[in-house]
GROMACS .gro file of C-alpha atoms in nm:
model
  456
    1MET     CA    1   0.480  -2.998 -12.086
    2LYS     CA    2   0.826  -2.958 -11.887
    3LYS     CA    3   1.042  -3.269 -11.899
    4ILE     CA    4   1.194  -3.373 -11.656
    5VAL     CA    5   1.459  -3.617 -11.782
    6SER     CA    6   1.420  -3.727 -12.156
    7LEU     CA    7   1.400  -4.049 -12.254
    8ILE     CA    8   1.736  -4.238 -12.312
    9SER     CA    9   1.774  -4.372 -12.657
   10ALA     CA   10   2.027  -4.610 -12.623
   11ILE     CA   11   2.182  -4.778 -12.282
   12SER     CA   12   2.442  -5.049 -12.216
   13LEU     CA   13   2.293  -5.336 -12.018
   14ALA     CA   14   2.571  -5.637 -12.019
   15PHE     CA   15   2.538  -5.880 -11.694
   16THR     CA   16   2.757  -6.198 -11.634
   17LEU     CA   17   2.529  -6.513 -11.674
   18CYS     CA   18   2.602  -6.785 -11.448
   19ALA     CA   19   2.437  -7.087 -11.367
   20GLY     CA   20   2.318  -7.112 -10.970
   21ALA     CA   21   2.102  -7.282 -10.731
   22PHE     CA   22   1.764  -7.216 -10.932
   23ALA     CA   23   1.850  -7.472 -11.164
   24GLN     CA   24   1.684  -7.678 -10.875
   25GLY     CA   25   1.569  -7.328 -10.671
   26PHE     CA   26   1.636  -7.231 -10.293
   27THR     CA   27   1.496  -7.469 -10.088
   28ASP     CA   28   1.345  -7.147  -9.867
   29VAL     CA   29   1.198  -6.933 -10.187
   30PRO     CA   30   0.884  -7.177 -10.314
   31GLN     CA   31   0.691  -7.089 -10.637
   32ASP     CA   32   0.419  -6.975 -10.448
   33ASN     CA   33   0.661  -6.699 -10.303
   34TRP     CA   34   0.537  -6.366 -10.392
   35ALA     CA   35   0.923  -6.273 -10.508
   36TYR     CA   36   1.016  -6.620 -10.708
   37GLY     CA   37   1.022  -6.508 -11.016
   38TYR     CA   38   1.208  -6.223 -10.944
   39ILE     CA   39   1.465  -6.378 -10.752
   40GLN     CA   40   1.466  -6.654 -11.061
   41ARG     CA   41   1.570  -6.361 -11.301
   42ALA     CA   42   1.854  -6.172 -11.084
   43GLU     CA   43   2.000  -6.509 -11.006
   44GLU     CA   44   2.018  -6.640 -11.265
   45ASP     CA   45   2.159  -6.282 -11.424
   46GLY     CA   46   2.424  -6.287 -11.208
   47ILE     CA   47   2.311  -6.001 -11.026
   48VAL     CA   48   2.202  -6.204 -10.651
   49GLY     CA   49   2.356  -6.514 -10.542
   50GLY     CA   50   2.200  -6.758 -10.197
   51ILE     CA   51   2.391  -6.721  -9.850
   52GLY     CA   52   2.445  -7.134  -9.901
   53ASP     CA   53   2.267  -7.457  -9.818
   54GLY     CA   54   2.057  -7.378 -10.094
   55LYS     CA   55   1.954  -7.085  -9.919
   56PHE     CA   56   1.825  -6.698 -10.001
   57ALA     CA   57   1.720  -6.566  -9.701
   58PRO     CA   58   1.506  -6.349  -9.870
   59ASP     CA   59   1.334  -6.207  -9.550
   60ALA     CA   60   1.731  -6.083  -9.399
   61GLN     CA   61   1.711  -5.717  -9.460
   62VAL     CA   62   1.964  -5.646  -9.763
   63LEU     CA   63   2.276  -5.374  -9.663
   64TYR     CA   64   2.389  -5.097  -9.790
   65GLY     CA   65   2.711  -5.237  -9.986
   66GLU     CA   66   2.479  -5.551 -10.124
   67PHE     CA   67   2.239  -5.348 -10.284
   68ILE     CA   68   2.525  -5.087 -10.407
   69ALA     CA   69   2.696  -5.414 -10.529
   70MET     CA   70   2.412  -5.538 -10.742
   71MET     CA   71   2.297  -5.194 -10.929
   72THR     CA   72   2.696  -5.224 -10.993
   73ARG     CA   73   2.708  -5.538 -11.174
   74ALA     CA   74   2.378  -5.501 -11.316
   75PHE     CA   75   2.369  -5.186 -11.472
   76TYR     CA   76   2.797  -5.085 -11.496
   77PRO     CA   77   2.973  -5.446 -11.545
   78GLN     CA   78   3.180  -5.241 -11.768
   79GLU     CA   79   3.262  -5.011 -11.523
   80LEU     CA   80   3.339  -5.267 -11.300
   81ALA     CA   81   3.572  -5.448 -11.519
   82ALA     CA   82   3.773  -5.159 -11.521
   83GLU     CA   83   3.808  -5.130 -11.149
   84GLU     CA   84   4.123  -5.372 -10.963
   85THR     CA   85   4.021  -5.439 -10.606
   86ALA     CA   86   4.326  -5.334 -10.401
   87GLU     CA   87   4.490  -5.546 -10.156
   88GLY     CA   88   4.303  -5.505  -9.807
   89GLU     CA   89   3.942  -5.390  -9.991
   90MET     CA   90   3.605  -5.481  -9.874
   91TRP     CA   91   3.482  -5.717 -10.140
   92TYR     CA   92   3.205  -5.412 -10.206
   93ASP     CA   93   3.493  -5.119 -10.229
   94VAL     CA   94   3.547  -5.168 -10.603
   95ASN     CA   95   3.168  -5.113 -10.619
   96ILE     CA   96   3.128  -4.843 -10.435
   97ARG     CA   97   3.402  -4.668 -10.606
   98VAL     CA   98   3.196  -4.744 -10.952
   99ALA     CA   99   2.879  -4.576 -10.796
  100GLU     CA  100   3.063  -4.318 -10.649
  101GLU     CA  101   3.196  -4.218 -10.975
  102LYS     CA  102   2.849  -4.298 -11.150
  103GLY     CA  103   2.693  -4.050 -10.917
  104LEU     CA  104   2.468  -4.318 -10.783
  105LEU     CA  105   2.556  -4.189 -10.451
  106THR     CA  106   2.374  -3.813 -10.443
  107GLY     CA  107   2.121  -3.766 -10.175
  108PHE     CA  108   2.283  -3.904  -9.879
  109GLU     CA  109   2.639  -4.005  -9.705
  110LEU     CA  110   2.729  -4.399  -9.690
  111ALA     CA  111   3.011  -4.375  -9.503
  112GLY     CA  112   3.051  -4.602  -9.182
  113HIS     CA  113   2.711  -4.766  -9.314
  114GLU     CA  114   2.780  -4.998  -9.576
  115THR     CA  115   2.731  -5.347  -9.359
  116GLU     CA  116   2.406  -5.156  -9.224
  117PRO     CA  117   2.040  -5.219  -9.330
  118ILE     CA  118   1.956  -5.001  -9.577
  119SER     CA  119   1.656  -4.777  -9.610
  120ARG     CA  120   1.344  -4.730  -9.878
  121TYR     CA  121   1.469  -4.345  -9.876
  122HIS     CA  122   1.860  -4.423  -9.959
  123MET     CA  123   1.764  -4.733 -10.164
  124ALA     CA  124   1.527  -4.450 -10.390
  125TYR     CA  125   1.775  -4.230 -10.390
  126ILE     CA  126   2.042  -4.469 -10.573
  127ILE     CA  127   1.723  -4.585 -10.827
  128TYR     CA  128   1.680  -4.208 -10.922
  129ASN     CA  129   2.018  -4.170 -10.961
  130ILE     CA  130   2.069  -4.468 -11.174
  131LEU     CA  131   1.768  -4.356 -11.368
  132SER     CA  132   1.926  -4.018 -11.425
  133ASP     CA  133   2.242  -4.151 -11.574
  134LYS     CA  134   2.040  -4.377 -11.811
  135ASP     CA  135   1.846  -4.028 -11.929
  136ALA     CA  136   1.538  -4.332 -11.861
  137VAL     CA  137   1.283  -4.141 -11.695
  138GLN     CA  138   0.998  -3.930 -11.828
  139LEU     CA  139   0.763  -3.791 -11.648
  140THR     CA  140   0.573  -3.466 -11.719
  141GLU     CA  141   0.610  -3.181 -11.421
  142GLU     CA  142   0.211  -3.297 -11.348
  143GLU     CA  143   0.274  -3.675 -11.399
  144LEU     CA  144   0.534  -3.564 -11.094
  145LEU     CA  145   0.356  -3.376 -10.893
  146THR     CA  146   0.029  -3.651 -10.945
  147ALA     CA  147   0.240  -3.919 -10.753
  148LEU     CA  148   0.312  -3.697 -10.490
  149SER     CA  149   0.016  -3.666 -10.417
  150SER     CA  150  -0.097  -4.021 -10.427
  151ILE     CA  151   0.249  -4.058 -10.115
  152GLY     CA  152   0.077  -4.104  -9.798
  153ASP     CA  153   0.381  -3.944  -9.556
  154ARG     CA  154   0.487  -3.722  -9.887
  155ASP     CA  155   0.494  -3.431  -9.599
  156SER     CA  156   0.769  -3.608  -9.402
  157PHE     CA  157   0.981  -3.606  -9.738
  158PRO     CA  158   1.362  -3.461  -9.674
  159GLU     CA  159   1.279  -3.092  -9.772
  160GLY     CA  160   1.459  -3.005 -10.160
  161ASP     CA  161   1.362  -3.018 -10.521
  162TYR     CA  162   1.608  -3.346 -10.517
  163TYR     CA  163   1.458  -3.527 -10.274
  164SER     CA  164   1.064  -3.485 -10.444
  165ASN     CA  165   1.192  -3.555 -10.791
  166ALA     CA  166   1.351  -3.892 -10.700
  167LEU     CA  167   1.064  -4.019 -10.453
  168GLY     CA  168   0.839  -3.929 -10.644
  169THR     CA  169   0.993  -4.094 -10.951
  170VAL     CA  170   0.990  -4.384 -10.787
  171TYR     CA  171   0.655  -4.456 -10.647
  172ALA     CA  172   0.541  -4.331 -10.981
  173LEU     CA  173   0.737  -4.550 -11.153
  174GLY     CA  174   0.620  -4.833 -10.959
  175ILE     CA  175   0.971  -4.925 -10.874
  176ILE     CA  176   0.927  -4.895 -10.463
  177THR     CA  177   0.573  -4.920 -10.438
  178GLY     CA  178   0.375  -4.756 -10.098
  179ILE     CA  179   0.371  -4.967  -9.752
  180ASP     CA  180  -0.016  -4.962  -9.687
  181GLN     CA  181  -0.342  -4.874  -9.867
  182GLN     CA  182  -0.243  -4.465  -9.787
  183GLY     CA  183   0.028  -4.547 -10.004
  184THR     CA  184   0.247  -4.482  -9.656
  185PHE     CA  185   0.603  -4.482  -9.845
  186GLY     CA  186   0.849  -4.527  -9.514
  187GLY     CA  187   1.152  -4.380  -9.609
  188ASP     CA  188   1.317  -4.500  -9.282
  189ALA     CA  189   1.252  -4.850  -9.285
  190THR     CA  190   1.456  -5.118  -9.462
  191MET     CA  191   1.445  -5.346  -9.728
  192THR     CA  192   1.449  -5.722  -9.779
  193ARG     CA  193   1.672  -5.902  -9.975
  194ALA     CA  194   1.366  -5.989 -10.171
  195GLN     CA  195   1.266  -5.644 -10.222
  196ALA     CA  196   1.574  -5.557 -10.363
  197ALA     CA  197   1.567  -5.830 -10.657
  198ALA     CA  198   1.228  -5.729 -10.750
  199VAL     CA  199   1.380  -5.362 -10.758
  200TYR     CA  200   1.627  -5.474 -10.958
  201CYS     CA  201   1.400  -5.617 -11.186
  202ARG     CA  202   1.193  -5.369 -11.220
  203ILE     CA  203   1.470  -5.108 -11.288
  204PHE     CA  204   1.580  -5.402 -11.590
  205ASP     CA  205   1.232  -5.399 -11.732
  206LEU     CA  206   1.211  -5.018 -11.768
  207LEU     CA  207   1.556  -4.971 -11.878
  208LEU     CA  208   1.491  -5.211 -12.177
  209SER     CA  209   1.155  -5.108 -12.240
  210LYS     CA  210   1.274  -4.742 -12.321
  211GLN     CA  211   1.637  -4.927 -12.451
  212ASP     CA  212   1.586  -4.925 -12.855
  213ALA     CA  213   1.227  -5.059 -12.854
  214ASP     CA  214   1.209  -4.754 -13.116
  215VAL     CA  215   1.592  -4.695 -13.257
  216ILE     CA  216   1.778  -4.949 -13.496
  217THR     CA  217   2.112  -4.853 -13.518
  218VAL     CA  218   2.277  -4.927 -13.899
  219GLY     CA  219   2.662  -4.873 -13.954
  220ASN     CA  220   2.724  -4.737 -13.617
  221ARG     CA  221   2.452  -4.454 -13.665
  222GLU     CA  222   2.098  -4.432 -13.468
  223TYR     CA  223   1.777  -4.390 -13.647
  224TYR     CA  224   1.436  -4.383 -13.457
  225LEU     CA  225   1.119  -4.333 -13.496
  226GLY     CA  226   0.997  -3.938 -13.409
  227MET     CA  227   1.348  -3.850 -13.577
  228THR     CA  228   1.308  -3.554 -13.812
  229VAL     CA  229   1.409  -3.584 -14.170
  230ASN     CA  230   1.699  -3.312 -14.100
  231GLN     CA  231   1.847  -3.513 -13.809
  232LEU     CA  232   1.802  -3.886 -14.076
  233THR     CA  233   2.004  -3.642 -14.308
  234ILE     CA  234   2.255  -3.498 -14.093
  235ASN     CA  235   2.347  -3.877 -14.010
  236ALA     CA  236   2.290  -4.066 -14.309
  237GLY     CA  237   2.351  -3.801 -14.574
  238GLN     CA  238   2.106  -3.791 -14.860
  239PRO     CA  239   1.945  -4.116 -14.996
  240ASP     CA  240   1.993  -4.303 -15.255
  241ALA     CA  241   1.647  -4.274 -15.387
  242VAL     CA  242   1.352  -4.161 -15.268
  243LEU     CA  243   1.009  -4.323 -15.315
  244GLU     CA  244   0.610  -4.258 -15.255
  245GLY     CA  245   0.493  -4.492 -15.024
  246THR     CA  246   0.125  -4.626 -15.027
  247ASN     CA  247   0.058  -4.465 -14.627
  248GLY     CA  248   0.112  -4.136 -14.792
  249GLY     CA  249   0.464  -4.067 -14.678
  250GLN     CA  250   0.781  -4.097 -14.901
  251TRP     CA  251   1.031  -4.343 -14.858
  252TYR     CA  252   1.415  -4.283 -14.863
  253VAL     CA  253   1.613  -4.550 -14.916
  254TYR     CA  254   2.019  -4.618 -14.826
  255GLY     CA  255   2.269  -4.859 -14.868
  256THR     CA  256   2.240  -4.966 -15.229
  257LYS     CA  257   2.567  -4.939 -15.347
  258SER     CA  258   2.610  -5.282 -15.190
  259TYR     CA  259   2.362  -5.291 -14.937
  260GLU     CA  260   2.566  -5.451 -14.663
  261ASP     CA  261   2.472  -5.108 -14.446
  262PHE     CA  262   2.068  -5.158 -14.628
  263PHE     CA  263   1.819  -4.951 -14.447
  264ILE     CA  264   1.453  -4.800 -14.595
  265VAL     CA  265   1.216  -4.519 -14.389
  266SER     CA  266   0.901  -4.370 -14.415
  267ILE     CA  267   0.875  -4.003 -14.388
  268THR     CA  268   0.546  -3.839 -14.304
  269ASN     CA  269   0.529  -3.503 -14.205
  270SER     CA  270   0.936  -3.458 -14.210
  271THR     CA  271   0.906  -3.750 -13.921
  272VAL     CA  272   1.056  -4.129 -13.939
  273THR     CA  273   0.774  -4.290 -13.905
  274ARG     CA  274   0.877  -4.626 -14.012
  275ILE     CA  275   1.210  -4.763 -14.065
  276CYS     CA  276   1.330  -5.128 -14.181
  277ALA     CA  277   1.645  -5.265 -14.206
  278VAL     CA  278   1.783  -5.595 -14.392
  279GLY     CA  279   2.153  -5.716 -14.415
  280ARG     CA  280   2.501  -5.710 -14.136
  281SER     CA  281   2.480  -5.408 -14.043
  282PHE     CA  282   2.210  -5.327 -13.823
  283GLU     CA  283   2.189  -5.316 -13.425
  284TYR     CA  284   1.851  -5.323 -13.258
  285MET     CA  285   1.788  -5.423 -12.872
  286GLY     CA  286   2.162  -5.597 -12.856
  287GLN     CA  287   2.056  -5.844 -13.153
  288SER     CA  288   2.206  -5.854 -13.493
  289ALA     CA  289   2.171  -6.055 -13.793
  290GLY     CA  290   2.202  -6.423 -13.745
  291SER     CA  291   2.058  -6.411 -13.414
  292LEU     CA  292   1.855  -6.677 -13.327
  293VAL     CA  293   1.659  -6.441 -13.100
  294HIS     CA  294   1.274  -6.337 -13.164
  295ILE     CA  295   1.164  -5.961 -13.057
  296GLU     CA  296   0.875  -5.837 -13.098
  297ASN     CA  297   0.720  -5.553 -12.956
  298SER     CA  298   0.425  -5.242 -12.984
  299TYR     CA  299   0.697  -5.116 -13.283
  300GLY     CA  300   0.736  -5.423 -13.437
  301GLY     CA  301   1.053  -5.632 -13.431
  302THR     CA  302   1.357  -5.871 -13.578
  303MET     CA  303   1.220  -6.030 -13.895
  304ASN     CA  304   1.352  -6.393 -13.860
  305ASP     CA  305   1.413  -6.636 -14.139
  306GLU     CA  306   1.265  -6.980 -14.053
  307PHE     CA  307   1.442  -7.144 -14.317
  308ASP     CA  308   1.773  -7.020 -14.189
  309GLY     CA  309   1.697  -7.162 -13.845
  310GLY     CA  310   1.517  -6.883 -13.746
  311ARG     CA  311   1.792  -6.673 -13.771
  312VAL     CA  312   1.734  -6.259 -13.797
  313TYR     CA  313   1.807  -6.093 -14.148
  314GLY     CA  314   1.623  -5.759 -14.024
  315VAL     CA  315   1.416  -5.571 -13.882
  316SER     CA  316   1.076  -5.280 -13.902
  317LEU     CA  317   0.929  -5.083 -13.702
  318THR     CA  318   0.687  -4.898 -13.709
  319MET     CA  319   0.549  -4.551 -13.520
  320GLY     CA  320   0.124  -4.574 -13.495
  321SER     CA  321  -0.168  -4.745 -13.703
  322GLU     CA  322  -0.097  -4.621 -14.101
  323THR     CA  323  -0.385  -4.567 -14.367
  324TYR     CA  324  -0.346  -4.671 -14.713
  325GLY     CA  325  -0.354  -4.512 -15.035
  326TYR     CA  326  -0.307  -4.667 -15.382
  327GLU     CA  327  -0.207  -4.376 -15.659
  328ASP     CA  328  -0.050  -4.512 -15.947
  329GLY     CA  329   0.302  -4.395 -15.822
  330GLN     CA  330   0.270  -4.484 -15.448
  331LEU     CA  331   0.231  -4.855 -15.597
  332LEU     CA  332   0.530  -4.814 -15.752
  333GLY     CA  333   0.704  -4.659 -15.522
  334GLU     CA  334   0.612  -4.946 -15.295
  335ALA     CA  335   0.676  -5.219 -15.544
  336GLN     CA  336   1.031  -5.089 -15.546
  337ILE     CA  337   1.015  -5.127 -15.208
  338VAL     CA  338   1.018  -5.500 -15.294
  339TYR     CA  339   1.285  -5.518 -15.510
  340TYR     CA  340   1.563  -5.293 -15.285
  341ILE     CA  341   1.468  -5.573 -14.985
  342THR     CA  342   1.476  -5.853 -15.203
  343ASN     CA  343   1.823  -5.735 -15.296
  344ALA     CA  344   1.924  -5.668 -14.905
  345PHE     CA  345   1.789  -6.042 -14.840
  346ARG     CA  346   2.034  -6.181 -15.135
  347VAL     CA  347   2.327  -5.999 -15.072
  348TYR     CA  348   2.272  -6.128 -14.681
  349ASN     CA  349   2.257  -6.481 -14.790
  350GLY     CA  350   2.632  -6.437 -15.044
  351LEU     CA  351   2.436  -6.406 -15.373
  352ASN     CA  352   2.430  -6.094 -15.663
  353SER     CA  353   2.216  -5.788 -15.558
  354LEU     CA  354   1.952  -5.771 -15.940
  355GLN     CA  355   1.969  -5.536 -16.158
  356TRP     CA  356   1.567  -5.368 -16.231
  357SER     CA  357   1.385  -5.438 -16.549
  358SER     CA  358   1.068  -5.200 -16.646
  359ILE     CA  359   0.993  -5.427 -16.905
  360ALA     CA  360   0.927  -5.731 -16.677
  361THR     CA  361   0.796  -5.456 -16.479
  362THR     CA  362   0.543  -5.386 -16.737
  363ALA     CA  363   0.478  -5.778 -16.758
  364ALA     CA  364   0.413  -5.780 -16.363
  365LEU     CA  365   0.211  -5.491 -16.352
  366ARG     CA  366  -0.028  -5.608 -16.636
  367HIS     CA  367  -0.083  -5.940 -16.442
  368ALA     CA  368  -0.144  -5.731 -16.190
  369GLU     CA  369  -0.338  -5.540 -16.292
  370ASP     CA  370  -0.583  -5.860 -16.437
  371MET     CA  371  -0.603  -6.008 -16.127
  372ALA     CA  372  -0.734  -5.712 -15.953
  373VAL     CA  373  -0.980  -5.665 -16.223
  374ASN     CA  374  -1.103  -6.000 -16.225
  375ASP     CA  375  -1.058  -6.064 -15.922
  376TYR     CA  376  -0.848  -6.385 -15.884
  377PHE     CA  377  -0.587  -6.555 -15.819
  378SER     CA  378  -0.307  -6.718 -15.997
  379HIS     CA  379   0.018  -6.745 -16.194
  380THR     CA  380  -0.139  -6.812 -16.518
  381SER     CA  381  -0.370  -6.593 -16.650
  382GLN     CA  382  -0.790  -6.648 -16.692
  383ASP     CA  383  -0.691  -6.647 -17.069
  384GLY     CA  384  -0.458  -6.944 -17.035
  385THR     CA  385  -0.151  -6.714 -17.055
  386THR     CA  386   0.157  -6.837 -16.848
  387PHE     CA  387   0.403  -6.650 -16.662
  388SER     CA  388   0.722  -6.684 -16.896
  389GLN     CA  389   0.481  -6.634 -17.174
  390ARG     CA  390   0.433  -6.309 -17.029
  391LEU     CA  391   0.797  -6.223 -17.027
  392THR     CA  392   0.827  -6.339 -17.407
  393ASP     CA  393   0.522  -6.142 -17.517
  394VAL     CA  394   0.687  -5.788 -17.412
  395GLY     CA  395   1.016  -5.872 -17.576
  396ILE     CA  396   1.201  -6.050 -17.292
  397ASN     CA  397   1.404  -6.325 -17.436
  398TRP     CA  398   1.520  -6.536 -17.113
  399SER     CA  399   1.707  -6.803 -17.010
  400ALA     CA  400   1.531  -6.905 -16.648
  401ALA     CA  401   1.274  -6.707 -16.524
  402SER     CA  402   1.032  -6.772 -16.240
  403GLU     CA  403   0.747  -6.579 -15.999
  404ASN     CA  404   0.573  -6.466 -15.700
  405ILE     CA  405   0.291  -6.325 -15.645
  406CYS     CA  406   0.077  -6.192 -15.371
  407TYR     CA  407  -0.241  -6.016 -15.252
  408GLY     CA  408  -0.395  -5.816 -14.921
  409TYR     CA  409   0.012  -5.624 -14.873
  410ASN     CA  410  -0.013  -5.290 -14.822
  411THR     CA  411   0.320  -5.185 -14.787
  412GLY     CA  412   0.669  -5.373 -15.040
  413VAL     CA  413   0.815  -5.379 -14.686
  414ASP     CA  414   0.535  -5.695 -14.567
  415ALA     CA  415   0.472  -5.814 -14.923
  416ALA     CA  416   0.896  -5.899 -14.951
  417ALA     CA  417   0.849  -6.033 -14.591
  418ALA     CA  418   0.588  -6.273 -14.629
  419TRP     CA  419   0.788  -6.374 -14.932
  420ILE     CA  420   1.082  -6.466 -14.702
  421ALA     CA  421   0.845  -6.643 -14.484
  422SER     CA  422   0.683  -6.900 -14.747
  423GLU     CA  423   0.949  -7.146 -14.876
  424GLY     CA  424   0.900  -7.147 -15.231
  425HIS     CA  425   0.843  -6.768 -15.269
  426ARG     CA  426   1.201  -6.704 -15.081
  427GLN     CA  427   1.329  -6.982 -15.292
  428ASN     CA  428   1.257  -6.768 -15.625
  429MET     CA  429   1.390  -6.486 -15.420
  430LEU     CA  430   1.749  -6.641 -15.404
  431ARG     CA  431   1.722  -6.800 -15.709
  432ASP     CA  432   2.027  -6.732 -15.966
  433ARG     CA  433   1.905  -6.455 -16.173
  434VAL     CA  434   1.990  -6.126 -16.343
  435TYR     CA  435   1.642  -5.926 -16.357
  436MET     CA  436   1.353  -5.839 -16.114
  437GLY     CA  437   1.042  -5.640 -16.217
  438MET     CA  438   0.763  -5.617 -15.959
  439ALA     CA  439   0.414  -5.420 -15.990
  440PHE     CA  440   0.137  -5.370 -15.757
  441ALA     CA  441  -0.205  -5.336 -15.835
  442TYR     CA  442  -0.537  -5.237 -15.688
  443SER     CA  443  -0.882  -5.263 -15.678
  444PRO     CA  444  -1.107  -5.071 -15.428
  445ASP     CA  445  -1.406  -5.368 -15.526
  446THR     CA  446  -1.133  -5.671 -15.446
  447THR     CA  447  -0.803  -5.527 -15.305
  448ILE     CA  448  -0.396  -5.501 -15.382
  449PHE     CA  449  -0.203  -5.773 -15.562
  450GLY     CA  450   0.143  -5.826 -15.635
  451VAL     CA  451   0.384  -5.990 -15.917
  452SER     CA  452   0.714  -6.016 -15.923
  453ASP     CA  453   0.902  -6.177 -16.215
  454TYR     CA  454   1.294  -6.292 -16.154
  455TYR     CA  455   1.497  -6.392 -16.478
  456SER     CA  456   1.798  -6.427 -16.673
   0.00000   0.00000   0.00000
């Protein structure tokens, strides 16, 4: 179906945070007030303020100038910062200038009404214009028509596609709802300060949910779930390596020369279905490496290192569910993914990257296969052989060595993340080593086993 407006790939939401009255709460907004949470958020974000004496006046009508100021503070802070207030201007004039420049006042005439209560119609037009400017609306024609058909007084709407699109969109998205059980829009009615705070929060949540939930920025270039392989290679160029994956697709590996801008994507049916970035060059939903924020959503989220104060070191996103296969080439591909992520994590922590060791991989594969076939989980083989002996047996003359093992992880990304989340395994990944070998093995009667050997 035809899209009315396409989904955004990125938006800029910057806010001036301030410590305000909600540290104690507004005296006229008790916690059982329906708008308590909305007003608290809007005040803490610096979008609304009290009227003095610790009061908010939630049931007072919100004026055109006030609402326009709220919207421009929230969603156009950089544009506001670039404006200068001329001598003699009203406090809201700079906000109105920005709103006019961004097309937010399309659909009605504001002049002379700045200090009057805003109507629901005109608030809806401003909201729709913001969403359109941010490319944040995702409605099909059918969805729009369904929303319009549920509005009780739709026959009284102003004539024209713009008005039906605007009013149907804000209604469908639940930003402004009906005033009764018949779904009456009541466009000529006014809105309260509490309702305006709720509207702000709903717009913010919508924009945030559409912002970067499926997009990672690496080296100032965007990569997102669902992009085609052609779009990927236009942005990133040809990959450093192409590996088979257990999900039936291929891993495209980038940034392995220095690991400063390392990321990998899984390609299935010529489409990006998984993205993982580790290191200092990525950004995800406003967060980058070293941030203390943990993000988790339906796509995945940030990868946080609990042994580094919970700081973000990476991000992993997946589109939809995956089914897995365990052919030799797929298992080797996932093993090499662990190797690449290990190097990216080491470089992020200020260490050298490791060299891939085919001979250590042979030792690792033998042990992984032994555990898979014989259904046990230990660094020591059932015949008593230790991991260091296994390295010696394949001809490695090592001076220092260590080993990680795992089971039950279907991808290299998941296995590497699990090791980083385990203190002892993480230490092995970061030890002073030169070489690394890695292998997975699978038995349908048991599960998938992984072994990584590090040595110098």
